[in-house]
Short mmCIF file of C-alpha atoms and ligand atoms in Angstrom, two decimals:
data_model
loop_
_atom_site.label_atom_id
_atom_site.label_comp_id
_atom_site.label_asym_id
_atom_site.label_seq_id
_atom_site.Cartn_x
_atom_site.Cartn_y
_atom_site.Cartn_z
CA UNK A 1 -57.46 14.67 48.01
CA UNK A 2 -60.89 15.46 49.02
CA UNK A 3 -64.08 13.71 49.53
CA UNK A 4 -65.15 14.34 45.96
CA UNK A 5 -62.56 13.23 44.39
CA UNK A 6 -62.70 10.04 42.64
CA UNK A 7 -61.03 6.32 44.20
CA UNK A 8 -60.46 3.18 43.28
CA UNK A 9 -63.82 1.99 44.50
CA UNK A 10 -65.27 5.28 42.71
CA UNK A 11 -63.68 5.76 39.25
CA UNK A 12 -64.81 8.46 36.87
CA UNK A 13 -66.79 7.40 34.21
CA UNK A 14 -68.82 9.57 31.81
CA UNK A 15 -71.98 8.23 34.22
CA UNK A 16 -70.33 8.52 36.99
CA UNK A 17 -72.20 11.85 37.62
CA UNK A 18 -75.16 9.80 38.64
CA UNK A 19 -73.85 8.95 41.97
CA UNK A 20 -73.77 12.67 43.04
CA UNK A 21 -76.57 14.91 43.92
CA UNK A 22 -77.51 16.37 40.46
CA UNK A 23 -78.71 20.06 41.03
CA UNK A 24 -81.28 21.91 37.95
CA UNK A 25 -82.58 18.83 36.15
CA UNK A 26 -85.48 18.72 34.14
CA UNK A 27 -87.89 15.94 35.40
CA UNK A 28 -87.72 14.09 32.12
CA UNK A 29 -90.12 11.55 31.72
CA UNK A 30 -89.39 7.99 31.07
CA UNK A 31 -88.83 5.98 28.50
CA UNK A 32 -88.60 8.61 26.53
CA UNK A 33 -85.91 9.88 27.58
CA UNK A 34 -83.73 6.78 27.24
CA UNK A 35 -84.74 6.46 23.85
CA UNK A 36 -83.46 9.57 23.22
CA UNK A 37 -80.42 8.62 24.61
CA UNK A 38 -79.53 5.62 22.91
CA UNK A 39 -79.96 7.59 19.69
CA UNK A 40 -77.58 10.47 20.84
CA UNK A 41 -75.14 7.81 21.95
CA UNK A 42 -74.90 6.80 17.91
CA UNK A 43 -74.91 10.17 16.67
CA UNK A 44 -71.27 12.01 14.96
CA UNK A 45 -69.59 14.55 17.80
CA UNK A 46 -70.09 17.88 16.87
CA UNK A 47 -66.47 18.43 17.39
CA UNK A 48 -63.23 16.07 17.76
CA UNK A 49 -60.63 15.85 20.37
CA UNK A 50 -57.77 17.23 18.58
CA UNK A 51 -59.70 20.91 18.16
CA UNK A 52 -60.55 20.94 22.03
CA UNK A 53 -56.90 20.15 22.34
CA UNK A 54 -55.62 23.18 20.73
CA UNK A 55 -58.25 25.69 22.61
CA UNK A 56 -56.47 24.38 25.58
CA UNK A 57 -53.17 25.09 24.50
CA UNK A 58 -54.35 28.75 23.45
CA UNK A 59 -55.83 29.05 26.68
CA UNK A 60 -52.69 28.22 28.26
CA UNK A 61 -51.13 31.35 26.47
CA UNK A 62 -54.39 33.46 28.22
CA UNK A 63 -53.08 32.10 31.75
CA UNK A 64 -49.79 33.39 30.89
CA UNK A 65 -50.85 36.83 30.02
CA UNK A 66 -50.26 36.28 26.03
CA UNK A 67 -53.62 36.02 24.96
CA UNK A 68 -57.39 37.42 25.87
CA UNK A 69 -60.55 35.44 25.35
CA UNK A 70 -63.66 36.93 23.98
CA UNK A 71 -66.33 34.81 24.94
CA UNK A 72 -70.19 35.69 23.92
CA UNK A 73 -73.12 35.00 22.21
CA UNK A 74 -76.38 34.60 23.35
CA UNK A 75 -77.76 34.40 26.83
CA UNK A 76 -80.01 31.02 25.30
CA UNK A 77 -80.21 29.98 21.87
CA UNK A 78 -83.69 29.75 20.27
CA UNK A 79 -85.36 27.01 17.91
CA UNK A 80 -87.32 30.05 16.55
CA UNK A 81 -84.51 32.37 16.17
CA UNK A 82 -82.58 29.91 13.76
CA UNK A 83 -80.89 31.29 10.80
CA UNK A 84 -78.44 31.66 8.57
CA UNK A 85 -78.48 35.64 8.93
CA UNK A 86 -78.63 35.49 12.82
CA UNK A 87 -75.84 33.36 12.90
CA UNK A 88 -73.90 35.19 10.54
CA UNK A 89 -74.40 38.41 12.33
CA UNK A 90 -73.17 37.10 16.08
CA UNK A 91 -69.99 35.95 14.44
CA UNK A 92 -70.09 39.00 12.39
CA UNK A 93 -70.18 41.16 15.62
CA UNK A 94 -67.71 38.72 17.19
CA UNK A 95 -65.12 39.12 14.53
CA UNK A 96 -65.60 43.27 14.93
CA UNK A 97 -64.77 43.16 18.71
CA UNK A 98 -61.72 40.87 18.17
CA UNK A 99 -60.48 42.81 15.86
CA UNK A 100 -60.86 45.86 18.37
CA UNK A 101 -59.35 44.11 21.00
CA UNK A 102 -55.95 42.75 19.24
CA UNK A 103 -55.31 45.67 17.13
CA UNK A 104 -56.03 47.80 20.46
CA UNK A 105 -54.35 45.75 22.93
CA UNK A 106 -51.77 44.18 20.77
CA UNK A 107 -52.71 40.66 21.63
CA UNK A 108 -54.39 37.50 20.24
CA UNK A 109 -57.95 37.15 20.72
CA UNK A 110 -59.31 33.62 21.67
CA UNK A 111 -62.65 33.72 20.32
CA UNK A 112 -65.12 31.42 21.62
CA UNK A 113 -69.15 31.34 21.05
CA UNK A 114 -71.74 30.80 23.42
CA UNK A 115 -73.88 29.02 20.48
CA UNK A 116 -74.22 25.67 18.99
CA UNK A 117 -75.41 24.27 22.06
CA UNK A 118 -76.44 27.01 24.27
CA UNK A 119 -79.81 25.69 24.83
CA UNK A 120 -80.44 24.88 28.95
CA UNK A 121 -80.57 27.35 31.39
CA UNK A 122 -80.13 26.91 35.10
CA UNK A 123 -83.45 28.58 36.97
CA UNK A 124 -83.41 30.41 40.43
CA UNK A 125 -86.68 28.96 40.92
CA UNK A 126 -88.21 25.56 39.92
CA UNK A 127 -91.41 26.69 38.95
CA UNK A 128 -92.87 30.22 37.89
CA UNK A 129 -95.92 31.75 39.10
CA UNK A 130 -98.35 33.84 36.73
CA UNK A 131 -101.71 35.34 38.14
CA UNK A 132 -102.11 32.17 40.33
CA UNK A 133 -101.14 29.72 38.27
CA UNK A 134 -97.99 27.57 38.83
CA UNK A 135 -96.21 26.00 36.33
CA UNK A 136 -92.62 24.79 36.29
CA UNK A 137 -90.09 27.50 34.64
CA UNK A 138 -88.73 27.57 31.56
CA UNK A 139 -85.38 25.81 31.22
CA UNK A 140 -84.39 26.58 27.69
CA UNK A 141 -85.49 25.11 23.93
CA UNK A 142 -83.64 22.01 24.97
CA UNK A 143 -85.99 20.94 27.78
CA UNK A 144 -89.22 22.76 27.50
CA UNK A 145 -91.00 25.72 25.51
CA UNK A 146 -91.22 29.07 26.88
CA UNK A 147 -94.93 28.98 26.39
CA UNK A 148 -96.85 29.84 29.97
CA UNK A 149 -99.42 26.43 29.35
CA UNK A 150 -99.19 23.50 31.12
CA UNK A 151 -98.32 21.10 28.28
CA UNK A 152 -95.49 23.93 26.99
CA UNK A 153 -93.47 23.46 29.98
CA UNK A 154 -93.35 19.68 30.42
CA UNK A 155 -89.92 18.43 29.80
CA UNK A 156 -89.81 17.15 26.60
CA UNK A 157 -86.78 14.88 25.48
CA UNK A 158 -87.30 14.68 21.87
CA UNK A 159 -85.81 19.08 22.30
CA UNK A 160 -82.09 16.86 22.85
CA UNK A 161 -82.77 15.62 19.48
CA UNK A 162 -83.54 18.90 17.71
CA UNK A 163 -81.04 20.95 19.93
CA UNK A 164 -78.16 18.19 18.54
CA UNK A 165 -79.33 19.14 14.96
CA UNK A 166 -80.02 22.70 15.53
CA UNK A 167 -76.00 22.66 16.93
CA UNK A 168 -75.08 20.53 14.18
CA UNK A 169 -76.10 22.94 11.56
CA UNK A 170 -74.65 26.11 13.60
CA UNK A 171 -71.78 24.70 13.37
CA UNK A 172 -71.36 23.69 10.54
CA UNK A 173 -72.20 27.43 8.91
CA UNK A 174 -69.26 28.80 11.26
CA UNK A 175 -67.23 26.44 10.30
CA UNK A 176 -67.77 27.63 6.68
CA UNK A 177 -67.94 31.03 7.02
CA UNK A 178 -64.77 31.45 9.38
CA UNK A 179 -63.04 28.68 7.02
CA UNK A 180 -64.05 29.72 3.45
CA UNK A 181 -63.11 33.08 3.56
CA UNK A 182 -65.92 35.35 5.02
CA UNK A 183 -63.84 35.69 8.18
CA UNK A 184 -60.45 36.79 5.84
CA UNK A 185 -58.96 39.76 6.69
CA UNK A 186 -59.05 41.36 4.08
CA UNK A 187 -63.33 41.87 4.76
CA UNK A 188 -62.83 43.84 8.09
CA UNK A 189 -64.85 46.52 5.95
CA UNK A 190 -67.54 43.80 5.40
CA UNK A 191 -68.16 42.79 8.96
CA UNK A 192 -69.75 46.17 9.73
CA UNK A 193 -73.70 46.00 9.81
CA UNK A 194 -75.39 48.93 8.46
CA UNK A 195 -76.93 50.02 11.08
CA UNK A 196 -73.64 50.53 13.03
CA UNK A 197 -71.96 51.89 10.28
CA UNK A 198 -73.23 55.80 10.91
CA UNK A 199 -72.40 55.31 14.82
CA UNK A 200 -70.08 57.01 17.04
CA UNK A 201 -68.65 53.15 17.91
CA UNK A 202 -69.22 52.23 13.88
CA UNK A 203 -67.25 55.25 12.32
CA UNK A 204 -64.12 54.28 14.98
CA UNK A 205 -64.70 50.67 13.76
CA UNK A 206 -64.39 52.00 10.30
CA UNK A 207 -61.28 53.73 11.04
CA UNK A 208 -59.04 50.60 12.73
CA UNK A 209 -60.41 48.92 9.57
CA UNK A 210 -59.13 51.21 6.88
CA UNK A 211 -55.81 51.21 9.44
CA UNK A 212 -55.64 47.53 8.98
CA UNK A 213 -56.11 47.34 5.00
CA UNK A 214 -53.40 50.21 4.69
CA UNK A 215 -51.12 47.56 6.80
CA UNK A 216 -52.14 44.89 4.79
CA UNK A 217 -51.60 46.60 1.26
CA UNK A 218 -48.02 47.87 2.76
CA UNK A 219 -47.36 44.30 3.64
CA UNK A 220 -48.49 43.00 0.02
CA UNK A 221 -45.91 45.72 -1.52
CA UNK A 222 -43.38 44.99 0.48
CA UNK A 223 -43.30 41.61 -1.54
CA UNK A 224 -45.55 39.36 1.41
CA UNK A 225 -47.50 37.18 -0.04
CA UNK A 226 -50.76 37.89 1.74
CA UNK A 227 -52.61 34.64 -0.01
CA UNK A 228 -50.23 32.03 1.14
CA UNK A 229 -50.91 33.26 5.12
CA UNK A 230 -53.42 31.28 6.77
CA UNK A 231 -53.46 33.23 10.06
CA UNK A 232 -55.09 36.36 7.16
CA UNK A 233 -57.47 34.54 5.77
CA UNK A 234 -59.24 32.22 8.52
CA UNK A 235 -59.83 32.40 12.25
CA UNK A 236 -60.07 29.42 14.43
CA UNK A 237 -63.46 29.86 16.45
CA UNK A 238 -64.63 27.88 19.26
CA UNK A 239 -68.05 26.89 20.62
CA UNK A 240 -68.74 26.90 24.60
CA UNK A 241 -72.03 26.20 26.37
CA UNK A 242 -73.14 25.75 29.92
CA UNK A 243 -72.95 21.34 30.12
CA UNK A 244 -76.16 21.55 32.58
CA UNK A 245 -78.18 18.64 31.35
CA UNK A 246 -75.87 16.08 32.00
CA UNK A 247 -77.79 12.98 30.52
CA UNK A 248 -76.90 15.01 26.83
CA UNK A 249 -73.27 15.57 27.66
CA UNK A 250 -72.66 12.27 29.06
CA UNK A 251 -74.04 10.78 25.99
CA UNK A 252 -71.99 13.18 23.45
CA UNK A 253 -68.74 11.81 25.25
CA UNK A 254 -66.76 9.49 23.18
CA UNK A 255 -63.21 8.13 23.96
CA UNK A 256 -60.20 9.75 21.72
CA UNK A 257 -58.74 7.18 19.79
CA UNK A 258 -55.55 8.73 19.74
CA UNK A 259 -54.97 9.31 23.30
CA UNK A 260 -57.50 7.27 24.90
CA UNK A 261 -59.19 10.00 27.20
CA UNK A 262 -62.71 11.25 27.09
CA UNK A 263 -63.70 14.36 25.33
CA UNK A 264 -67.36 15.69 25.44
CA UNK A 265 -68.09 16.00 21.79
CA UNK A 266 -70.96 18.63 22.12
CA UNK A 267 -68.46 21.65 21.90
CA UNK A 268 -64.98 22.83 22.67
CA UNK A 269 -65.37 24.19 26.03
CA UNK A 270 -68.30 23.41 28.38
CA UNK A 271 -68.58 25.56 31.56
CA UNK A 272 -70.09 25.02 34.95
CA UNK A 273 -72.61 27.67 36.40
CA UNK A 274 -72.65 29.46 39.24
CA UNK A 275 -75.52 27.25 40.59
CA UNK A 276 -73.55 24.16 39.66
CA UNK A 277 -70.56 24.36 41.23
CA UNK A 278 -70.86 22.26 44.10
CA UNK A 279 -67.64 20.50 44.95
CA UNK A 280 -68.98 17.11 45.58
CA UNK A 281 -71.63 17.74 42.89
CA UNK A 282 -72.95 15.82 39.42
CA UNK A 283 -72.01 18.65 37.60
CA UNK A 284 -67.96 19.03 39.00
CA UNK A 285 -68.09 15.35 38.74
CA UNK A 286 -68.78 15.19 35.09
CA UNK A 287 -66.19 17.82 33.68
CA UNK A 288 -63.40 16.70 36.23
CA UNK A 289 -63.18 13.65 34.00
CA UNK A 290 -63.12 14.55 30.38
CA UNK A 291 -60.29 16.44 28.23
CA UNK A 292 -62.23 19.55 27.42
CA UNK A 293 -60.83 22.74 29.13
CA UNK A 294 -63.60 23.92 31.57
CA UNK A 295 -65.08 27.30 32.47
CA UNK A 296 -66.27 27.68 35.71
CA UNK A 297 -68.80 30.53 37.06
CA UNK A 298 -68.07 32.32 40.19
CA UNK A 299 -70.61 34.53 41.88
CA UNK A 300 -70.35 36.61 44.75
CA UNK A 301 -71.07 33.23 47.48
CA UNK A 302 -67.82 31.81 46.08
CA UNK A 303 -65.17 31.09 48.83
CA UNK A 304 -61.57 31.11 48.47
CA UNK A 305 -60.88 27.43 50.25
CA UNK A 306 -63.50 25.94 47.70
CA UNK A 307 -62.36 27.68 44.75
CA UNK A 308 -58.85 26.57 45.33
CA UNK A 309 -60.29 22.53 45.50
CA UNK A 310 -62.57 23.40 42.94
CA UNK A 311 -59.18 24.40 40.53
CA UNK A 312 -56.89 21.08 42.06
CA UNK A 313 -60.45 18.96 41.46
CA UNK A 314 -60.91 19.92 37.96
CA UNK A 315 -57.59 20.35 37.07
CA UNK A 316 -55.42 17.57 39.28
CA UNK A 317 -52.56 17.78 37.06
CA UNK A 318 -52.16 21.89 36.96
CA UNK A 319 -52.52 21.58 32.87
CA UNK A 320 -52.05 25.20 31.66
CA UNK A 321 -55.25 26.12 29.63
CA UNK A 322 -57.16 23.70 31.28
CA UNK A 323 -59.65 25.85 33.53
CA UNK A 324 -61.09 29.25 33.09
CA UNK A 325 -62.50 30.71 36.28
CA UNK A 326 -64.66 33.45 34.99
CA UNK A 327 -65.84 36.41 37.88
CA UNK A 328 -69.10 37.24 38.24
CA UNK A 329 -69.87 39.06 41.00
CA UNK A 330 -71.55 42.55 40.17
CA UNK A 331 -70.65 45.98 40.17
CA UNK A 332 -70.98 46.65 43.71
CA UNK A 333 -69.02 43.54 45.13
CA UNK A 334 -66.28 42.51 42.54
CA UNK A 335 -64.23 44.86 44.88
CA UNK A 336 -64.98 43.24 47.82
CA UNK A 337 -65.19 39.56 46.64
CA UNK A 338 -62.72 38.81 43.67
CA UNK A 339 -59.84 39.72 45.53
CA UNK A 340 -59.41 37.36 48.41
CA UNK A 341 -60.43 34.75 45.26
CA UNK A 342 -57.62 35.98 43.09
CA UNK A 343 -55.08 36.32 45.90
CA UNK A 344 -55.47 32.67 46.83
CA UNK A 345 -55.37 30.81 43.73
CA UNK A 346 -52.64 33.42 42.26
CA UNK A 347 -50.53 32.09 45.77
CA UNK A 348 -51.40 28.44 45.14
CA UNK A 349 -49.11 28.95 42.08
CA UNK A 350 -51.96 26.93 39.71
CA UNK A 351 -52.41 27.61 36.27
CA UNK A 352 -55.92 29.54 35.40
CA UNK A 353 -57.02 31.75 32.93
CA UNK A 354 -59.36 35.18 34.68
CA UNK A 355 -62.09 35.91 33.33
CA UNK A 356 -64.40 38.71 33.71
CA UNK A 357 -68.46 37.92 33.13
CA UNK A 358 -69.62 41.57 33.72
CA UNK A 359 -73.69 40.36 32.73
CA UNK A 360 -74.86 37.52 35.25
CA UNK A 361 -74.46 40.13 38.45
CA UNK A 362 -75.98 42.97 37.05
CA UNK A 363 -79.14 42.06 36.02
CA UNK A 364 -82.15 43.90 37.32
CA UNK A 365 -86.25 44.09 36.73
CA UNK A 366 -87.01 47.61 35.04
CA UNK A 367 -90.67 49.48 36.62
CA UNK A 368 -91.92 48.15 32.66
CA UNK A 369 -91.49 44.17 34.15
CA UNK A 370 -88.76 43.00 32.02
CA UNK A 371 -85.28 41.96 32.71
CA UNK A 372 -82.88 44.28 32.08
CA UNK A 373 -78.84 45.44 32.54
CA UNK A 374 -77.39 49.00 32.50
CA UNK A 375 -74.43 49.30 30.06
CA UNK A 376 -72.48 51.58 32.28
CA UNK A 377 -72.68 48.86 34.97
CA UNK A 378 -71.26 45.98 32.91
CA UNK A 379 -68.72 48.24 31.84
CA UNK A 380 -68.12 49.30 36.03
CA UNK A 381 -67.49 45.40 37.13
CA UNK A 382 -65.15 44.93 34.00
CA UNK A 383 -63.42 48.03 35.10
CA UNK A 384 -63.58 46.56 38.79
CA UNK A 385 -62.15 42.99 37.15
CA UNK A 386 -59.23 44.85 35.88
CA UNK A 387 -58.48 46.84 38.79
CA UNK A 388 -58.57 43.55 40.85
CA UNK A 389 -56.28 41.60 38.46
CA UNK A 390 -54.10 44.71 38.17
CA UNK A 391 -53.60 45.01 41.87
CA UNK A 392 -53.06 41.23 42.06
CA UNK A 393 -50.66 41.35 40.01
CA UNK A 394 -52.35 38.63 37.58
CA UNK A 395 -53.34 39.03 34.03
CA UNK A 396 -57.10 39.58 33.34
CA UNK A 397 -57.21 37.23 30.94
CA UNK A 398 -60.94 37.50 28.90
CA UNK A 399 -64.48 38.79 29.14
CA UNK A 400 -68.10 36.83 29.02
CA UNK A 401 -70.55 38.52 27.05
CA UNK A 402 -74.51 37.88 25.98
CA UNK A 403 -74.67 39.72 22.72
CA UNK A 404 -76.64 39.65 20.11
CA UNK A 405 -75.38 40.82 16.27
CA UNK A 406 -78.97 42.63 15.60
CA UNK A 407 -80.35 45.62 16.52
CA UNK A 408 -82.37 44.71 20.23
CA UNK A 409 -83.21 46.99 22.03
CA UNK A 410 -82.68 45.17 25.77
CA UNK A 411 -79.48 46.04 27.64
CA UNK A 412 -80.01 50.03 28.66
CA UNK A 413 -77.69 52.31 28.19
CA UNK A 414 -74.21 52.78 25.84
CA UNK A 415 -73.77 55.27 23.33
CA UNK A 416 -76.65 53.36 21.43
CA UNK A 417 -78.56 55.23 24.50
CA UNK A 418 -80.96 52.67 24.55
CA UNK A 419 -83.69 53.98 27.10
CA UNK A 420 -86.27 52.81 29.35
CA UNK A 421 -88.96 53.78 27.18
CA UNK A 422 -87.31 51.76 24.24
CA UNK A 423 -87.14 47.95 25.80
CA UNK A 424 -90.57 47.24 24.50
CA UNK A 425 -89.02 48.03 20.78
CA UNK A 426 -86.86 44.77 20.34
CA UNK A 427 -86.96 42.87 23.35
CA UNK A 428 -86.00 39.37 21.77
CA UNK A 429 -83.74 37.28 24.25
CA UNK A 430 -85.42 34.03 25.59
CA UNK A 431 -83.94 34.42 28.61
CA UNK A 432 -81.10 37.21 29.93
CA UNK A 433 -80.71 40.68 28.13
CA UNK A 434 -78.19 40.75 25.73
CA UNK A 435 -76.14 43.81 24.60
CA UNK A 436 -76.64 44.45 20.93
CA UNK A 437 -74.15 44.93 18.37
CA UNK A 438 -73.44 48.50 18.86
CA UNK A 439 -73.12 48.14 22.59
CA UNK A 440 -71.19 45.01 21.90
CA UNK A 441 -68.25 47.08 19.74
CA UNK A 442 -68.60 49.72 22.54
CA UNK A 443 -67.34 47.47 25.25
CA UNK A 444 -64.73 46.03 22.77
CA UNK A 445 -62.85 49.86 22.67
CA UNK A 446 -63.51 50.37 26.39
CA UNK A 447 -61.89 46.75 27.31
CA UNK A 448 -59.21 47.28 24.46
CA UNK A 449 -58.13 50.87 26.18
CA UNK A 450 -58.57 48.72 29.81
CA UNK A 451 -55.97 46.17 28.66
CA UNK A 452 -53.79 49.06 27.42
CA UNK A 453 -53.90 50.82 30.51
C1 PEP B 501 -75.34 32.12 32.08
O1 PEP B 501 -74.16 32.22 31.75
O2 PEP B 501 -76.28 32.25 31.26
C2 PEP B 501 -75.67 31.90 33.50
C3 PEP B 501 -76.82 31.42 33.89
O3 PEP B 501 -74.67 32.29 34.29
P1 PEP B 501 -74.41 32.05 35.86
O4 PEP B 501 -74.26 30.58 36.06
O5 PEP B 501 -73.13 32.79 36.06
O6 PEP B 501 -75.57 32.65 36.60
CO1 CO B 502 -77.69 34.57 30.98
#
């Protein structure tokens, strides 16, 4: 028992959050922002209890070293980047790398999306400073607007409202598409953009996928019936984001009516950031309490003692597939750090899943201004994560990715050799670089041949 946890005098509630020093909130202005409440509080969950449910029980094969989680998308979802295409080309890229990594590795791939709800970001600073002027930073679509003006970066509650719909509609197109047959099988050829198709990384893609449609078509002569086998023709995805602006999560929470505990409706999995993670916090405060499993962030200031009340605070009852503690601490330290983390919990004997997020600690300014990551350094801390796990004896157990399915031109680096000179080309993100889809397969066959190895 700790200080944080909650008493008799202190239950957990889905407000209860408000007693706790709430860290990265918007200043949202009031009424407003009630009235935006009380109409979130009536709308439909994006998702239901029973899905989250099942992520946690394939998580709990991840903790035992049966599965690997892919976990990616974008850094922030946009209002002005919303499509049908864009989405359909992140799950597209998704699919590829999932494909990589089973048919490589020879495991299941838990595939979950940073998107349909990925709109808040946590800030190092509260406000930003450009040629003298001060104005408070951007926190994502679903607080403010990225415009540098005055009235663009007041927190504006009516973005809940149109990052609930925005979600709603997200996922409601992956639902069809990984449902209705666009995610079958039998289109591995399909999921291949053009513009990766004449790549070193596309032509090897090309090759696993003519592999698996010779498997399949020996299967189908052997007498299977290919049509009757679910598993073939539809993938179960999963959405994640970062539950940062608690007053939307609490009011997406809604009791299960079959088992009487409190899911957060927003998505399957909501994670805590690095910035968040304060024991006695609003943030660990919120997630301890609802049915979701929970990702937690851990950068380089993470301590074993508190990671270890962190795991028996969010996850009391050791509930395999429960918690995800995901590593980011940066090329140069995940040798240095992650061990003494890994060591601890792995001797504590509770259940978590690893995680490697080989972006958040390797991001740097390039001499042109803009915010960039190196592709060779991603793939040096996920080499690092491995080698830590490895030596731990402990299964490294998924990867966090920003990615993008198009063709930007932000992350340096990978055999898409995307150079200095070139971030100016397609420099899209609203927020942290993102590898694009080439670089995205790359890392697939790199962490396939890691989990191999
Ligand atoms: C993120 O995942 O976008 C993020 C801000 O990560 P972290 O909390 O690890 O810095
Ligand atoms: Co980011």
């Amino acid at each position: 028992m700790t200080a944080a946890d909650p008493t008799p005098e202190h239950p957990w509630s889905p407000a209860s959050w408000r007693t706790r020093p709430v860290a990265q909130h918007p200043d949202w202005p009031e009424p407003a922002l009630g009235e935006v409440l009380d109409e979130l509080r009536a709308v439909p969950p994006l998702v239901f209890a029973g899905e989250a449910r099942s992520l946690t029980e394939s998580l709990a094969l991840a903790s035992e070293g049966k599965a690997f989680v892919l976990q990616a998308g974008d850094c922030a979802e946009a209002f002005s980047a919303f499509s049908a295409n864009a989405i359909r080309d992140k799950l597209k890229v998704i699919l590829q790398m999932s494909v990589v990594l089973t048919y490589g590795a020879g495991v299941p791939t838990i595939k979950i999306g940073r998107i349909a709800g990925q709109f808040a970001k946590p800030r190092s600073s509260p406000t930003e400073s450009i040629d003298g002027i001060e104005l408070p930073s951007f926190r994502g679509d679903m607080v403010n607007d990225i415009a540098f003006e005055a009235a663009a970066r007041q927190a504006d509650p009516s973005r809940l409202l149109r990052g609930y719909h925005q979600s709603v509609s997200t996922l409601n197109l992956l639902r069809a598409f990984t449902k209705g047959g666009y995610a079958d099988l039998a289109q591995v050829h399909a999921w291949n953009q053009d513009f990766v198709t004449a790549s070193p990384e596309g032509r090897r893609y090309e090759s696993v996928a003519s592999e698996i449609e010779r498997a399949l078509r020996f299967m189908r002569a052997c007498g299977i019936d290919l049509d009757a086998e679910l598993q073939l023709r539809e993938v179960d995805f999963y959405t994640s984001h970062e539950a940062l602006l608690l007053d939307y999560e609490e009011a997406l929470t809604r009791q299960d009516t079959l088992t009487d505990d409190w899911y957060d409706c927003s998505a399957h999995l909501l994670w805590i950031g690095d910035r968040t993670r304060q024991l006695d916090g609003a943030h660990v405060e919120f997630l301890a309490g609802v049915g979701n499993p929970i990702g937690v962030k851990l950068g380089p200031s993470s301590h074993p003692d508190e990671v270890i009340a962190l795991c028996k605070r969010l996850n009391p009852d050791s509930q395999p597939g429960r918690l995800m503690l995901i590593s980011r601490m940066g090329k140069d330290l995940v040798a240095d750090r992650l061990p003494p983390l890994v060591e601890a919990v792995r001797d504590t004997g509770l259940p978590v899943v690893w995680a490697c997020d080989p972006m958040h600690g390797n991001t740097f300014t390039h001499s042109s201004g803009v915010k960039t990551r190196q592709f060779d350094d991603v793939m040096s801390e996920l080499r690092g994560f491995f080698e830590v796990c490895r030596a731990a004896d402990v299964w490294p157990g998924g990867v966090h990715v920003e990615l993008t399915g198009d063709n930007v031109t932000e992350c340096l680096g990978g055999t898409a050799e995307v150079l200095g000179t070139d971030l100016d080309q397609r420099y899209e993100t609203m927020c942290d670089p993102r590898l694009n889809a080439r670089q995205s397969l790359d890392l697939a066959f790199q962490t396939a041949e890691l989990l191999r190895g």
